[in-house]
Short mmCIF file of C-alpha atoms in Angstrom, two decimals:
data_model
loop_
_atom_site.label_atom_id
_atom_site.label_comp_id
_atom_site.label_asym_id
_atom_site.label_seq_id
_atom_site.Cartn_x
_atom_site.Cartn_y
_atom_site.Cartn_z
CA MET A 105 -28.28 -22.20 9.08
CA GLY A 106 -29.43 -25.47 7.14
CA ALA A 107 -27.81 -24.35 4.01
CA GLY A 108 -24.66 -22.30 5.39
CA ALA A 109 -25.75 -18.90 4.04
CA PHE A 110 -29.00 -16.18 4.52
CA VAL A 111 -29.96 -13.45 2.52
CA GLU A 112 -30.86 -9.79 3.96
CA THR A 113 -33.22 -7.96 2.37
CA SER A 114 -30.18 -5.84 0.55
CA GLY A 115 -29.99 -9.43 -1.44
CA ILE A 116 -26.15 -9.54 -0.07
CA LYS A 117 -25.59 -13.11 1.06
CA HIS A 118 -23.83 -13.83 4.71
CA TYR A 119 -22.18 -17.54 4.98
CA GLU A 120 -22.01 -19.35 8.30
CA GLY A 121 -18.85 -19.47 10.14
CA ARG A 122 -16.62 -17.96 12.59
CA VAL A 123 -13.35 -16.15 12.76
CA THR A 124 -11.02 -19.06 13.75
CA PRO A 125 -7.41 -19.13 15.31
CA TYR A 126 -6.24 -20.90 12.13
CA VAL A 127 -7.68 -17.86 10.11
CA LEU A 128 -5.92 -14.84 12.03
CA MET A 129 -2.25 -17.08 12.14
CA THR A 130 -2.54 -17.09 8.60
CA CYS A 131 -3.64 -13.77 7.84
CA PHE A 132 -1.00 -12.78 10.27
CA VAL A 133 1.73 -14.36 8.76
CA ALA A 134 0.44 -13.29 5.60
CA ALA A 135 0.14 -9.58 6.15
CA MET A 136 3.97 -9.76 7.33
CA GLY A 137 4.87 -9.32 3.20
CA GLY A 138 3.90 -5.71 4.33
CA LEU A 139 6.97 -5.41 6.83
CA LEU A 140 9.28 -5.65 3.15
CA PHE A 141 7.42 -2.70 2.04
CA GLY A 142 7.42 -0.57 5.00
CA TYR A 143 10.70 -1.60 6.14
CA ASP A 144 12.26 -0.25 2.74
CA LEU A 145 10.09 2.97 2.86
CA GLY A 146 11.46 3.93 6.64
CA ILE A 147 15.02 3.21 6.14
CA THR A 148 15.84 4.56 2.70
CA GLY A 149 15.09 7.99 4.07
CA GLY A 150 17.10 7.99 7.00
CA VAL A 151 20.03 6.11 5.29
CA THR A 152 20.42 8.75 2.59
CA SER A 153 21.01 11.63 5.76
CA MET A 154 23.94 9.57 7.14
CA ASP A 155 27.16 11.32 6.84
CA GLU A 156 29.10 8.21 6.08
CA PHE A 157 26.34 6.94 3.26
CA LEU A 158 26.93 10.18 1.77
CA ILE A 159 30.54 10.66 1.76
CA LYS A 160 30.56 6.88 0.07
CA PHE A 161 28.35 7.06 -2.84
CA PHE A 162 26.90 10.76 -3.16
CA PRO A 163 30.23 13.37 -2.05
CA ARG A 164 28.71 16.05 -4.13
CA VAL A 165 25.31 16.07 -2.23
CA TYR A 166 27.18 15.70 1.21
CA LYS A 167 29.50 18.72 0.08
CA LYS A 168 26.12 20.51 -0.76
CA MET A 169 24.29 19.73 2.37
CA LYS A 170 27.14 21.31 4.46
CA ASP A 171 27.37 24.39 2.61
CA GLU A 172 27.07 27.23 5.17
CA THR A 173 26.84 29.70 2.79
CA HIS A 174 24.13 31.29 1.33
CA ASN A 175 24.44 30.23 -2.00
CA THR A 176 21.84 27.14 -1.78
CA SER A 177 18.96 27.46 -0.78
CA GLN A 178 17.13 24.96 1.48
CA TYR A 179 14.70 24.21 -0.56
CA CYS A 180 17.93 22.46 -2.94
CA LYS A 181 20.30 20.83 -0.92
CA PHE A 182 19.33 17.33 -1.61
CA ASP A 183 18.75 17.87 -5.30
CA ASP A 184 20.31 14.74 -7.07
CA GLU A 185 18.91 12.54 -9.84
CA ILE A 186 21.44 9.61 -8.42
CA LEU A 187 20.51 10.28 -5.13
CA THR A 188 16.82 10.00 -6.07
CA LEU A 189 17.40 7.28 -8.42
CA PHE A 190 18.78 5.15 -5.35
CA THR A 191 15.39 5.85 -4.00
CA SER A 192 13.02 5.23 -6.95
CA SER A 193 14.83 2.43 -8.92
CA LEU A 194 13.24 -0.24 -6.40
CA TYR A 195 9.39 1.32 -7.26
CA LEU A 196 10.21 0.94 -10.94
CA ALA A 197 11.75 -2.80 -10.44
CA ALA A 198 8.36 -3.44 -8.37
CA LEU A 199 6.01 -1.88 -11.74
CA ILE A 200 7.66 -4.71 -13.72
CA ALA A 201 7.52 -7.47 -11.25
CA SER A 202 3.83 -6.90 -11.05
CA PHE A 203 2.69 -8.10 -14.16
CA PHE A 204 4.95 -11.27 -13.80
CA ALA A 205 3.59 -11.64 -10.05
CA SER A 206 0.03 -11.69 -11.67
CA ALA A 207 0.65 -14.90 -13.79
CA ILE A 208 2.37 -16.54 -11.22
CA THR A 209 -0.44 -15.53 -8.66
CA ARG A 210 -2.93 -16.89 -10.71
CA MET A 211 -1.30 -20.04 -12.18
CA MET A 212 0.87 -21.33 -9.18
CA GLY A 213 -0.66 -19.34 -5.82
CA ARG A 214 -0.89 -16.62 -3.52
CA LYS A 215 1.82 -18.34 -1.20
CA THR A 216 4.40 -19.24 -3.90
CA SER A 217 4.10 -15.36 -4.96
CA MET A 218 5.01 -14.32 -1.59
CA PHE A 219 7.85 -16.70 -0.78
CA LEU A 220 9.43 -15.75 -3.92
CA GLY A 221 8.28 -12.10 -2.88
CA GLY A 222 10.50 -12.88 0.08
CA LEU A 223 13.45 -14.31 -2.08
CA PHE A 224 14.00 -11.34 -3.85
CA PHE A 225 13.77 -8.82 -1.25
CA LEU A 226 16.47 -11.14 0.80
CA ILE A 227 18.89 -11.07 -1.80
CA GLY A 228 18.81 -7.41 -2.65
CA ALA A 229 18.93 -6.57 0.73
CA ILE A 230 22.22 -8.58 1.05
CA LEU A 231 23.60 -7.10 -1.53
CA ASN A 232 22.49 -3.21 -0.26
CA GLY A 233 24.35 -4.01 3.00
CA LEU A 234 27.51 -5.51 1.24
CA ALA A 235 27.37 -2.75 -1.30
CA ALA A 236 30.69 -1.53 -2.61
CA ASN A 237 29.66 1.22 -5.60
CA VAL A 238 26.30 2.68 -6.60
CA GLU A 239 25.96 0.38 -9.14
CA MET A 240 25.92 -2.40 -6.86
CA LEU A 241 23.44 -0.34 -4.60
CA ILE A 242 20.98 -0.08 -7.57
CA ILE A 243 21.02 -3.81 -8.42
CA GLY A 244 20.41 -4.58 -4.85
CA ARG A 245 17.43 -1.69 -4.94
CA LEU A 246 16.14 -3.42 -8.29
CA LEU A 247 15.66 -6.76 -6.32
CA LEU A 248 14.23 -5.51 -3.53
CA GLY A 249 11.43 -3.68 -5.95
CA PHE A 250 10.94 -7.16 -7.52
CA GLY A 251 10.17 -8.45 -3.88
CA VAL A 252 7.86 -5.45 -2.77
CA GLY A 253 5.90 -6.28 -6.67
CA PHE A 254 5.83 -9.89 -5.74
CA CYS A 255 4.01 -9.43 -2.04
CA ASN A 256 2.29 -5.94 -2.91
CA GLN A 257 0.71 -8.67 -5.99
CA SER A 258 -0.36 -11.74 -3.96
CA VAL A 259 -0.35 -10.22 0.12
CA PRO A 260 -3.58 -8.19 -0.60
CA VAL A 261 -5.53 -10.71 -2.28
CA TYR A 262 -5.04 -13.44 -0.18
CA LEU A 263 -6.18 -11.47 2.82
CA SER A 264 -9.48 -10.91 1.29
CA GLU A 265 -9.76 -14.21 0.02
CA MET A 266 -9.08 -15.80 3.36
CA ALA A 267 -11.26 -13.70 6.04
CA PRO A 268 -14.75 -13.56 6.58
CA ALA A 269 -16.89 -10.99 5.00
CA LYS A 270 -17.30 -9.22 8.17
CA ILE A 271 -13.75 -9.11 9.27
CA ARG A 272 -12.28 -8.42 6.05
CA GLY A 273 -11.35 -5.04 5.93
CA ALA A 274 -10.08 -5.35 9.50
CA LEU A 275 -7.59 -8.37 8.56
CA ASN A 276 -6.56 -6.81 5.19
CA ILE A 277 -5.45 -3.85 6.94
CA GLY A 278 -3.04 -6.04 9.03
CA PHE A 279 -1.16 -5.44 5.27
CA GLN A 280 -1.21 -1.49 5.66
CA MET A 281 -0.59 -2.59 9.86
CA MET A 282 2.54 -4.27 8.85
CA ILE A 283 3.53 -1.41 6.06
CA THR A 284 3.93 0.77 9.35
CA ILE A 285 5.63 -1.57 11.90
CA GLY A 286 7.88 -1.59 9.39
CA ILE A 287 8.52 1.87 9.08
CA LEU A 288 8.64 2.62 12.65
CA ALA A 289 10.95 -0.38 13.13
CA ALA A 290 13.23 1.28 10.38
CA ASN A 291 12.87 4.37 12.06
CA LEU A 292 14.24 3.13 15.18
CA ILE A 293 17.00 1.53 13.88
CA ASN A 294 18.08 4.21 11.59
CA TYR A 295 18.22 6.09 14.57
CA GLY A 296 20.51 3.55 16.23
CA THR A 297 22.54 3.10 13.69
CA SER A 298 23.51 6.95 12.79
CA LYS A 299 26.24 7.37 14.53
CA HIS A 300 28.01 4.10 14.11
CA LYS A 301 31.00 4.01 11.23
CA ASN A 302 29.12 2.10 8.16
CA GLY A 303 26.13 2.12 10.18
CA TRP A 304 24.30 2.33 7.26
CA ARG A 305 25.24 -1.19 6.14
CA VAL A 306 23.45 -2.28 9.18
CA SER A 307 20.16 -0.45 8.33
CA LEU A 308 19.95 -1.97 4.86
CA GLY A 309 21.34 -5.09 5.59
CA LEU A 310 18.72 -5.77 8.08
CA GLY A 311 16.12 -5.95 5.34
CA ALA A 312 17.11 -9.33 5.43
CA VAL A 313 15.22 -10.01 8.76
CA PRO A 314 11.63 -9.88 7.67
CA ALA A 315 12.63 -11.29 4.12
CA ILE A 316 13.15 -14.47 6.14
CA LEU A 317 10.24 -14.68 8.30
CA LEU A 318 8.36 -13.84 4.97
CA CYS A 319 10.28 -17.23 3.23
CA LEU A 320 9.79 -19.27 5.97
CA GLY A 321 6.22 -18.13 6.93
CA SER A 322 4.72 -18.70 3.30
CA LEU A 323 6.23 -22.50 3.51
CA PHE A 324 3.57 -22.87 6.09
CA LEU A 325 0.61 -20.58 5.04
CA GLY A 326 -2.73 -22.72 3.91
CA GLU A 327 -3.44 -21.73 0.11
CA THR A 328 -6.74 -19.89 -0.40
CA PRO A 329 -9.60 -21.55 -1.22
CA ASN A 330 -10.40 -19.76 -4.42
CA SER A 331 -6.93 -20.84 -5.76
CA LEU A 332 -7.11 -23.80 -5.28
CA ILE A 333 -10.49 -24.10 -7.07
CA GLU A 334 -9.23 -21.83 -9.58
CA ARG A 335 -5.98 -24.60 -10.23
CA GLY A 336 -8.51 -27.58 -9.87
CA ASN A 337 -7.92 -29.19 -6.40
CA HIS A 338 -11.37 -28.84 -5.32
CA GLU A 339 -11.33 -31.19 -2.39
CA LYS A 340 -8.70 -29.67 -0.98
CA ALA A 341 -10.42 -25.96 -1.47
CA LYS A 342 -13.42 -27.47 0.65
CA ALA A 343 -11.46 -28.89 3.26
CA MET A 344 -9.60 -25.76 3.69
CA LEU A 345 -12.39 -23.24 3.29
CA LYS A 346 -14.14 -25.69 6.70
CA ARG A 347 -10.77 -25.18 8.02
CA ILE A 348 -10.88 -21.50 7.88
CA ARG A 349 -14.71 -20.88 8.41
CA GLY A 350 -14.61 -23.28 11.79
CA THR A 351 -17.92 -24.89 10.27
CA GLU A 352 -18.47 -28.57 8.27
CA ASN A 353 -21.73 -26.73 6.84
CA VAL A 354 -19.84 -24.19 3.94
CA ASP A 355 -21.53 -25.63 0.86
CA GLU A 356 -23.33 -22.77 0.29
CA GLU A 357 -19.86 -20.66 -0.20
CA TYR A 358 -18.23 -23.49 -1.72
CA GLN A 359 -20.53 -23.64 -4.52
CA ASP A 360 -20.38 -19.57 -5.12
CA LEU A 361 -16.76 -20.25 -5.22
CA VAL A 362 -16.80 -22.74 -7.76
CA ASP A 363 -19.44 -21.13 -10.20
CA ALA A 364 -17.33 -17.86 -9.86
CA SER A 365 -14.08 -19.95 -10.64
CA GLU A 366 -15.99 -21.95 -13.49
CA GLU A 367 -17.08 -18.27 -14.91
CA ALA A 368 -13.98 -17.12 -14.65
CA SER A 369 -12.39 -19.99 -16.17
CA ARG A 370 -14.32 -18.98 -19.24
CA VAL A 371 -12.38 -15.53 -19.20
CA GLU A 372 -9.31 -16.39 -21.97
CA HIS A 373 -7.97 -12.98 -21.52
CA PRO A 374 -8.31 -11.40 -18.45
CA TRP A 375 -6.38 -8.44 -19.23
CA LYS A 376 -8.62 -7.50 -21.99
CA ASN A 377 -11.65 -8.68 -20.06
CA ILE A 378 -10.92 -5.93 -17.21
CA THR A 379 -11.36 -3.14 -20.20
CA GLN A 380 -14.80 -4.40 -20.75
CA PRO A 381 -17.97 -2.09 -19.94
CA GLU A 382 -19.29 -4.30 -17.44
CA TYR A 383 -15.79 -4.03 -15.48
CA ARG A 384 -15.70 -0.43 -15.90
CA PRO A 385 -16.24 0.27 -12.14
CA GLN A 386 -13.36 -1.90 -11.27
CA LEU A 387 -10.75 -0.67 -13.84
CA THR A 388 -11.56 2.47 -12.65
CA PHE A 389 -10.84 1.92 -8.97
CA VAL A 390 -7.71 -0.15 -9.43
CA SER A 391 -6.06 2.44 -11.75
CA PHE A 392 -7.25 5.77 -9.66
CA ILE A 393 -7.27 4.83 -6.03
CA PRO A 394 -3.25 3.81 -6.03
CA PHE A 395 -2.70 7.07 -8.45
CA PHE A 396 -4.63 9.14 -5.98
CA GLN A 397 -3.10 7.69 -2.88
CA GLN A 398 0.62 8.26 -4.40
CA LEU A 399 -0.40 11.74 -4.93
CA THR A 400 -1.38 12.77 -0.94
CA GLY A 401 2.24 13.29 -1.05
CA ILE A 402 2.84 10.77 1.66
CA ASN A 403 5.73 8.94 0.24
CA VAL A 404 6.98 12.91 0.75
CA ILE A 405 6.93 12.17 4.63
CA MET A 406 7.64 8.55 4.84
CA PHE A 407 10.82 7.77 2.72
CA TYR A 408 12.51 11.45 2.72
CA ALA A 409 11.07 12.03 6.43
CA PRO A 410 14.69 12.47 7.46
CA VAL A 411 15.94 14.00 4.58
CA LEU A 412 12.61 16.70 4.91
CA PHE A 413 13.13 17.18 8.56
CA LYS A 414 16.69 18.01 8.03
CA ILE A 415 16.07 20.24 5.13
CA LEU A 416 13.80 22.17 7.11
CA GLY A 417 15.98 22.87 9.85
CA PHE A 418 15.82 20.08 12.31
CA GLY A 419 19.28 18.86 13.35
CA ASP A 420 20.78 15.22 12.64
CA ASP A 421 19.44 13.66 15.70
CA ALA A 422 16.24 15.82 15.90
CA SER A 423 15.30 14.71 12.25
CA LEU A 424 15.82 11.05 12.63
CA MET A 425 13.88 11.58 16.00
CA SER A 426 10.77 13.23 14.40
CA SER A 427 10.69 10.35 11.99
CA VAL A 428 10.35 8.01 15.19
CA ILE A 429 7.50 10.32 16.05
CA SER A 430 5.79 10.21 13.13
CA GLY A 431 6.01 6.78 12.57
CA GLY A 432 4.72 5.94 15.68
CA VAL A 433 2.06 8.39 14.89
CA ASN A 434 1.53 6.11 11.47
CA VAL A 435 1.60 2.57 13.94
CA VAL A 436 -1.03 4.03 16.15
CA ALA A 437 -3.28 5.85 13.62
CA THR A 438 -3.53 2.72 11.24
CA LEU A 439 -4.92 0.61 14.44
CA VAL A 440 -7.81 2.77 14.37
CA SER A 441 -8.59 1.83 11.09
CA VAL A 442 -8.18 -1.69 11.98
CA PHE A 443 -11.27 -1.44 14.65
CA THR A 444 -12.91 1.10 12.68
CA VAL A 445 -12.89 -0.48 9.10
CA ASP A 446 -15.67 -2.84 9.39
CA LYS A 447 -17.89 -0.80 11.76
CA PHE A 448 -17.92 2.87 10.17
CA GLY A 449 -17.04 1.45 6.71
CA ARG A 450 -14.64 2.76 3.74
CA ARG A 451 -16.40 5.63 2.73
CA PHE A 452 -16.15 7.43 6.53
CA LEU A 453 -12.91 6.58 6.69
CA PHE A 454 -11.97 7.79 2.95
CA LEU A 455 -13.82 11.46 3.32
CA GLU A 456 -12.62 12.08 6.81
CA GLY A 457 -9.09 11.33 6.38
CA GLY A 458 -9.09 13.19 2.82
CA LEU A 459 -10.58 16.58 5.03
CA GLN A 460 -8.00 15.98 7.76
CA MET A 461 -5.04 15.93 5.55
CA PHE A 462 -6.39 18.63 3.17
CA ILE A 463 -6.11 20.66 6.27
CA CYS A 464 -2.99 19.59 7.54
CA GLN A 465 -1.56 20.20 3.95
CA VAL A 466 -2.39 23.54 3.51
CA ILE A 467 -1.40 24.49 7.08
CA ILE A 468 2.14 22.87 6.67
CA GLY A 469 2.41 25.12 3.47
CA ILE A 470 1.84 28.30 5.15
CA LEU A 471 4.20 27.70 7.98
CA ILE A 472 7.02 26.72 5.69
CA ALA A 473 6.01 29.63 3.57
CA LEU A 474 5.91 31.70 6.37
CA LYS A 475 9.27 30.91 7.67
CA PHE A 476 11.35 29.98 4.46
CA GLY A 477 9.71 32.25 1.97
CA VAL A 478 10.48 31.47 -1.71
CA THR A 479 14.24 32.27 -0.76
CA GLY A 480 14.88 29.23 1.33
CA GLN A 481 16.54 31.01 3.97
CA GLY A 482 15.62 30.52 7.18
CA SER A 483 14.99 27.85 10.09
CA PHE A 484 12.36 26.98 12.37
CA THR A 485 12.79 27.60 16.42
CA LYS A 486 11.81 24.94 18.74
CA GLY A 487 8.21 25.85 19.10
CA GLU A 488 7.78 26.38 15.46
CA ALA A 489 9.07 23.38 14.49
CA ASP A 490 6.99 21.51 17.34
CA LEU A 491 3.85 22.78 15.52
CA LEU A 492 5.58 22.13 12.30
CA LEU A 493 5.67 18.35 13.88
CA PHE A 494 2.09 18.10 15.41
CA PHE A 495 0.54 18.97 12.17
CA ILE A 496 2.78 16.85 9.73
CA CYS A 497 1.51 13.81 12.59
CA ALA A 498 -2.12 15.15 12.10
CA TYR A 499 -1.54 14.10 8.44
CA VAL A 500 0.25 11.16 8.83
CA ALA A 501 -2.52 9.89 11.13
CA ALA A 502 -4.97 11.06 8.85
CA PHE A 503 -3.40 9.13 5.98
CA ALA A 504 -2.92 6.03 8.17
CA TRP A 505 -6.56 5.17 8.82
CA SER A 506 -7.84 6.10 5.31
CA TRP A 507 -5.88 5.88 2.03
CA GLY A 508 -3.20 4.31 3.60
CA PRO A 509 -4.96 0.78 3.83
CA LEU A 510 -7.84 1.15 2.17
CA GLY A 511 -5.65 1.95 -1.06
CA TRP A 512 -4.99 -1.48 -0.78
CA LEU A 513 -7.58 -3.00 0.71
CA VAL A 514 -10.57 -2.11 -1.42
CA PRO A 515 -8.97 -2.82 -5.09
CA SER A 516 -8.55 -5.97 -3.46
CA GLU A 517 -12.03 -7.04 -2.74
CA ILE A 518 -13.80 -5.15 -5.42
CA CYS A 519 -12.82 -7.66 -7.93
CA ALA A 520 -14.25 -10.55 -9.49
CA LEU A 521 -12.49 -13.79 -9.44
CA GLU A 522 -12.00 -13.65 -13.68
CA VAL A 523 -10.25 -10.27 -13.05
CA ARG A 524 -8.89 -10.30 -9.38
CA PRO A 525 -5.31 -11.29 -10.31
CA ALA A 526 -5.33 -8.63 -13.43
CA GLY A 527 -7.03 -6.19 -11.08
CA GLN A 528 -4.60 -6.50 -8.49
CA ALA A 529 -1.69 -6.28 -10.91
CA ILE A 530 -3.06 -2.69 -12.45
CA ASN A 531 -3.26 -1.89 -8.79
CA VAL A 532 0.03 -2.70 -8.09
CA ALA A 533 1.60 -1.37 -11.42
CA VAL A 534 -0.11 2.14 -10.73
CA ASN A 535 0.80 2.62 -7.23
CA MET A 536 4.48 1.63 -8.06
CA PHE A 537 4.46 3.79 -11.04
CA PHE A 538 3.21 7.12 -8.97
CA THR A 539 5.58 6.32 -5.90
CA PHE A 540 8.20 5.95 -8.53
CA MET A 541 7.66 9.14 -10.17
CA ILE A 542 7.15 10.82 -6.53
CA ALA A 543 10.55 9.49 -5.34
CA GLN A 544 12.32 10.72 -8.55
CA VAL A 545 10.87 14.06 -8.95
CA PHE A 546 10.14 15.00 -5.51
CA LEU A 547 13.89 16.91 -4.14
CA THR A 548 13.48 18.55 -7.60
CA MET A 549 9.99 19.79 -7.25
CA LEU A 550 10.91 20.74 -3.53
CA CYS A 551 13.64 22.95 -5.24
CA HIS A 552 11.28 24.58 -7.36
CA LEU A 553 7.72 24.94 -6.47
CA LYS A 554 9.24 25.42 -2.79
CA PHE A 555 6.36 25.56 -0.66
CA GLY A 556 3.85 25.28 -2.99
CA LEU A 557 5.05 21.68 -3.46
CA PHE A 558 2.37 21.24 -0.34
CA PHE A 559 -0.46 23.24 -1.72
CA PHE A 560 -0.10 20.90 -5.14
CA PHE A 561 -0.70 17.87 -3.03
CA ALA A 562 -3.61 19.11 -0.99
CA GLY A 563 -4.76 20.03 -4.03
CA PHE A 564 -4.94 16.73 -4.92
CA VAL A 565 -6.52 15.61 -1.68
CA ALA A 566 -9.45 17.74 -2.31
CA ILE A 567 -9.91 16.22 -5.90
CA MET A 568 -9.60 12.73 -4.72
CA THR A 569 -11.86 13.08 -1.40
CA ILE A 570 -14.61 14.33 -4.20
CA PHE A 571 -14.08 11.59 -6.07
CA ILE A 572 -14.99 8.69 -3.34
CA ALA A 573 -17.63 10.83 -2.37
CA VAL A 574 -19.60 10.95 -5.84
CA LEU A 575 -18.32 7.77 -7.39
CA LEU A 576 -17.33 4.94 -4.38
CA PRO A 577 -20.43 2.66 -2.73
CA GLU A 578 -19.68 1.22 0.74
CA THR A 579 -18.19 -2.37 0.27
CA LYS A 580 -17.95 -3.07 3.96
CA ASN A 581 -19.18 -6.63 5.44
CA VAL A 582 -20.31 -7.99 1.28
CA PRO A 583 -18.56 -11.24 0.23
CA ILE A 584 -16.21 -10.68 -2.23
CA GLU A 585 -17.95 -13.31 -4.53
CA GLU A 586 -21.26 -10.65 -4.55
CA MET A 587 -19.76 -7.49 -5.14
CA ASN A 588 -21.26 -7.28 -8.13
CA ARG A 589 -24.65 -6.49 -6.38
CA VAL A 590 -22.88 -3.43 -4.79
CA TRP A 591 -22.16 -2.11 -8.56
CA LYS A 592 -25.53 -2.86 -9.96
CA SER A 593 -27.46 -0.50 -7.30
CA HIS A 594 -25.14 2.20 -7.57
CA TRP A 595 -26.56 5.13 -9.36
CA PHE A 596 -23.71 5.54 -11.41
CA TRP A 597 -22.17 2.26 -12.43
CA THR A 598 -25.54 0.49 -12.43
CA LYS A 599 -25.59 1.62 -16.52
CA TYR A 600 -22.20 -0.72 -17.16
CA VAL A 601 -23.43 -3.95 -15.08
CA PRO A 602 -25.69 -5.60 -16.66
CA ASP A 603 -28.11 -8.09 -15.10
CA HIS A 604 -26.84 -11.41 -15.60
CA VAL A 605 -24.01 -10.93 -13.53
CA VAL A 606 -26.15 -10.59 -10.50
CA GLY A 607 -29.16 -12.86 -11.38
CA GLY A 608 -30.17 -16.57 -11.04
CA GLY A 609 -29.40 -18.67 -8.20
CA ASN A 610 -27.72 -15.73 -5.92
CA ASN A 611 -30.99 -14.10 -5.36
CA LYS A 612 -32.88 -16.55 -3.77
CA LYS A 613 -33.51 -16.56 0.08
CA VAL A 614 -31.59 -19.49 2.20
CA ASP A 615 -33.41 -19.82 5.12
CA PRO A 616 -31.01 -19.78 8.79
#
């Protein structure tokens, strides 16, 4: 290729280059930011179901949990505002941190933001492992939240900017893959520590391990070409682009990055700019995708899994082992997404996953309704429990190859450079806000809505699947600097995207 790119009939450019070992290694290290989020999601539910932890910090919940009389509904045994605050405070802190992280990611680079995320998480994990009272627990959780906020802001953007367009989906899903591995590792650790005195300290304190890995790894990462150009380091940016593409012939892609950066530099207020009509599709999806992702009800399963299984009559060991099983399914199903997202596309996975999640949520609700009714009295036989676990795992699998990874991938790849940090900050903030809300109110909602809670989430799954079917265009294999063409060609969004953002030099054909 003489000029380093060519344009297909659709007008979308494809740049010269190959998948280099260096870019795979950097994306793997950066994706470890997902370990932090995943480890916390997995560890929290297991710890809050451990007797030693409850006796020390939440004796009222422990007493209610051990109440064998029929005065307390199974649905309501864990309904405690301070206990849910222990879980949800992290996500409130992550929401606040995402806005600070947006500015730091833009001004100091993606890898600096990742390092700070690891550092916050490290301090929070140490505080939680050494906690002597509830106040110390909550402070630790807030620091963990700052770590999650910084990592969730910077890592998906880093992965999208480093990856070649043809495998951007697979590499970006590495973030979700690490989340699922973190969840599974946490479930296994909880299972191993649950029988030991102060085992909860080990579970919480081991969060320092992925934090240290991320801090050390980020010191050796290269910065993205986009970020280097954005901060005026043009020579370093071109050298990095050559390194990650595995070719000297990067002039076309480099010039497009420079043009995008110059366009972005003329935007004085990216937060105001993203509200302009021409960015309406991006604002819509960076707001609604994380909103819907949390309203799938997945975090009910992920960070309350041991508690939920215990409520549903599984024994102590059985509830933790069931969490391990669902965590394992989560990892395997995310691999499905890694190998299919750039082949079948984002829309196919969204729609298939939505349909499967809807069916599973309805069946889970029916099974619980038949056994517990509205009184909350009852328990599952082993066969019934196995059937329930099967549909929970089928639901987790559907999420893991659809809304789980795509909820981070799509918002990180659809925004132009001038609004990318703001768009990702909105994505993280909306995600964390609704994660906070679900974490804070789930046990209360379960107490009051009972089995109806699963129908509640199923209703949202139906709505979000229709939303995707109608409004999301396919974005697979599209360079992120060319994404405006996708919006301009969509039947609904074309009226918002002006001609000038896809015109000019980008329309010219470049011969191989």
